[in-house]
Amino acid sequence: ADVDVLLAAEQATARVPGALVSAPDELHARSFADRIMATLGGHGAVRVAEVDGVIVGHGALTPMSLRAIAHVARLDLCVHPGYARQGHGAALLAALLAWADATPTVHKVELLVRASNTAARALYARAGFVEEGRLRDRVRLPTGGFVDDVAMARLTGPASSS
């Protein structure tokens, strides 16, 4: 039911230079709904952050589709414009990781973050994520330059809790 609201927020976030890899016109309701549907049945999780009834951020843990890697969940986190650096991302991350730590079918959480996004990388490190690799010049910036994506991951379970 929240697909349109979350999609509009993600499109607004994509309009902020450097905030997302996607451009607003590359985000579509169908693919957004499919991501959410992939989390149903306890195989993944979606969480939203609200302030006074307004959704100010959202995040998802989406399971990988192949059986051999179905124990891995991909993390996507989006704090909406005007609400960054207020703790919403940390709260969303904590809620999603609590779900992952309590879910026996999830063994690992992975994400990609831009090398230039030092605040997000620090947040993930505080939550127990470690750098597993770097994808050089993966994202083309609007200026024409490139930035690396950093692959980070965290194993789940009680011992992994931050």
Short mmCIF file of C-alpha atoms in Angstrom, two decimals:
data_model
loop_
_atom_site.label_atom_id
_atom_site.label_comp_id
_atom_site.label_asym_id
_atom_site.label_seq_id
_atom_site.Cartn_x
_atom_site.Cartn_y
_atom_site.Cartn_z
CA ALA A 1 0.00 0.00 0.00
CA ASP A 2 2.96 2.33 0.58
CA VAL A 3 4.65 1.68 -2.77
CA ASP A 4 3.62 5.03 -4.27
CA VAL A 5 4.72 6.98 -1.18
CA LEU A 6 8.06 5.17 -0.94
CA LEU A 7 8.67 5.41 -4.68
CA ALA A 8 7.99 9.16 -4.67
CA ALA A 9 10.38 9.59 -1.74
CA GLU A 10 13.09 7.56 -3.45
CA GLN A 11 12.61 9.58 -6.65
CA ALA A 12 12.94 12.81 -4.61
CA THR A 13 16.08 11.42 -2.99
CA ALA A 14 17.48 10.57 -6.43
CA ARG A 15 17.12 14.25 -7.40
CA VAL A 16 19.64 15.19 -4.68
CA PRO A 17 23.06 15.19 -6.37
CA GLY A 18 25.09 12.19 -5.26
CA ALA A 19 22.37 10.70 -3.02
CA LEU A 20 21.51 7.62 -5.10
CA VAL A 21 22.94 5.84 -8.12
CA SER A 22 19.53 5.85 -9.79
CA ALA A 23 18.11 8.84 -11.60
CA PRO A 24 14.45 9.63 -10.76
CA ASP A 25 13.22 8.42 -14.17
CA GLU A 26 14.96 5.07 -13.65
CA LEU A 27 12.81 4.25 -10.61
CA HIS A 28 9.47 2.61 -11.43
CA ALA A 29 6.51 1.51 -9.33
CA ARG A 30 6.52 -2.05 -10.69
CA SER A 31 10.17 -2.77 -9.87
CA PHE A 32 9.78 -1.06 -6.49
CA ALA A 33 6.71 -3.19 -5.73
CA ASP A 34 8.59 -6.32 -6.86
CA ARG A 35 11.40 -5.53 -4.39
CA ILE A 36 8.87 -5.19 -1.59
CA MET A 37 7.02 -8.36 -2.64
CA ALA A 38 10.33 -10.28 -2.53
CA THR A 39 10.47 -9.60 1.21
CA LEU A 40 7.07 -11.11 1.98
CA GLY A 41 6.66 -14.47 3.62
CA GLY A 42 9.42 -13.84 6.13
CA HIS A 43 12.22 -14.08 3.57
CA GLY A 44 13.06 -10.39 3.80
CA ALA A 45 12.06 -7.25 5.62
CA VAL A 46 10.94 -3.71 4.88
CA ARG A 47 10.93 -0.99 7.53
CA VAL A 48 9.97 2.68 7.44
CA ALA A 49 10.88 5.56 9.71
CA GLU A 50 8.11 8.04 10.53
CA VAL A 51 8.00 11.45 12.14
CA ASP A 52 4.54 12.73 13.04
CA GLY A 53 2.95 10.25 10.63
CA VAL A 54 5.22 11.23 7.72
CA ILE A 55 7.52 8.58 6.28
CA VAL A 56 11.05 10.02 6.44
CA GLY A 57 13.06 6.97 5.43
CA HIS A 58 12.79 3.37 4.38
CA GLY A 59 14.96 0.31 4.19
CA ALA A 60 14.78 -3.25 2.99
CA LEU A 61 16.59 -6.53 3.31
CA THR A 62 15.93 -8.45 0.11
CA PRO A 63 16.96 -12.10 -0.15
CA MET A 64 19.05 -13.27 -3.07
CA SER A 65 16.94 -15.35 -5.44
CA LEU A 66 19.20 -18.35 -6.06
CA ARG A 67 19.11 -21.23 -3.52
CA ALA A 68 22.90 -21.33 -3.11
CA ILE A 69 22.94 -17.68 -1.97
CA ALA A 70 19.42 -17.37 -0.52
CA HIS A 71 21.01 -16.99 2.94
CA VAL A 72 22.32 -13.57 1.83
CA ALA A 73 20.14 -10.46 2.08
CA ARG A 74 20.89 -7.24 0.23
CA LEU A 75 20.46 -4.07 2.25
CA ASP A 76 18.97 -0.93 0.71
CA LEU A 77 18.56 2.12 2.93
CA CYS A 78 17.10 5.51 1.96
CA VAL A 79 16.67 8.53 4.23
CA HIS A 80 14.43 11.04 2.52
CA PRO A 81 15.54 14.59 1.66
CA GLY A 82 15.47 16.96 4.62
CA TYR A 83 15.74 14.15 7.20
CA ALA A 84 19.39 13.11 6.89
CA ARG A 85 21.73 13.12 9.89
CA GLN A 86 18.87 12.91 12.39
CA GLY A 87 19.30 9.27 13.37
CA HIS A 88 16.67 7.83 11.04
CA GLY A 89 19.17 5.80 9.02
CA ALA A 90 20.71 4.36 12.19
CA ALA A 91 17.27 3.45 13.53
CA LEU A 92 16.25 1.78 10.27
CA LEU A 93 19.54 -0.10 10.13
CA ALA A 94 19.17 -1.29 13.74
CA ALA A 95 15.62 -2.51 13.10
CA LEU A 96 16.57 -4.37 9.94
CA LEU A 97 19.65 -5.95 11.53
CA ALA A 98 17.61 -7.02 14.57
CA TRP A 99 15.25 -8.79 12.18
CA ALA A 100 18.18 -10.40 10.30
CA ASP A 101 19.86 -11.53 13.54
CA ALA A 102 16.62 -13.19 14.67
CA THR A 103 15.92 -14.87 11.31
CA PRO A 104 17.63 -18.26 10.96
CA THR A 105 17.46 -18.25 7.15
CA VAL A 106 19.59 -15.08 6.95
CA HIS A 107 23.30 -15.66 7.47
CA LYS A 108 24.78 -12.58 5.82
CA VAL A 109 23.76 -9.02 4.97
CA GLU A 110 25.51 -7.28 2.06
CA LEU A 111 25.44 -3.75 0.71
CA LEU A 112 27.14 -1.39 -1.70
CA VAL A 113 28.00 2.15 -0.64
CA ARG A 114 29.87 4.85 -2.46
CA ALA A 115 33.44 5.29 -1.32
CA SER A 116 32.76 9.02 -1.00
CA ASN A 117 29.87 8.48 1.44
CA THR A 118 32.01 8.47 4.58
CA ALA A 119 29.08 9.04 6.95
CA ALA A 120 27.23 5.95 5.69
CA ARG A 121 30.40 3.85 5.69
CA ALA A 122 31.04 4.84 9.31
CA LEU A 123 27.44 3.98 10.25
CA TYR A 124 27.77 0.56 8.65
CA ALA A 125 31.14 -0.06 10.34
CA ARG A 126 29.64 0.78 13.74
CA ALA A 127 26.95 -1.81 13.02
CA GLY A 128 29.56 -4.49 12.39
CA PHE A 129 29.91 -4.35 8.62
CA VAL A 130 33.36 -4.87 7.14
CA GLU A 131 34.68 -3.94 3.73
CA GLU A 132 34.83 -6.98 1.47
CA GLY A 133 35.91 -5.30 -1.72
CA ARG A 134 35.87 -2.27 -3.93
CA LEU A 135 34.36 -1.86 -7.37
CA ARG A 136 36.55 0.75 -9.02
CA ASP A 137 34.93 3.58 -11.00
CA ARG A 138 31.56 1.85 -10.74
CA VAL A 139 29.35 4.94 -10.52
CA ARG A 140 29.46 7.72 -13.09
CA LEU A 141 28.83 11.07 -11.44
CA PRO A 142 26.76 13.84 -13.07
CA THR A 143 30.04 15.78 -13.44
CA GLY A 144 31.39 12.99 -15.66
CA GLY A 145 33.82 11.66 -13.06
CA PHE A 146 33.64 8.29 -11.38
CA VAL A 147 33.51 7.01 -7.82
CA ASP A 148 34.12 3.56 -6.39
CA ASP A 149 31.44 1.42 -4.76
CA VAL A 150 32.54 -0.31 -1.58
CA ALA A 151 31.11 -3.77 -0.91
CA MET A 152 30.46 -4.27 2.80
CA ALA A 153 28.95 -7.20 4.66
CA ARG A 154 28.03 -8.44 8.10
CA LEU A 155 27.34 -11.96 9.29
CA THR A 156 24.15 -12.32 11.32
CA GLY A 157 23.23 -13.89 14.62
CA PRO A 158 23.66 -12.99 18.29
CA ALA A 159 27.47 -12.77 18.05
CA SER A 160 27.17 -10.25 15.21
CA SER A 161 24.97 -7.77 17.08
CA SER A 162 26.50 -4.37 17.60
#
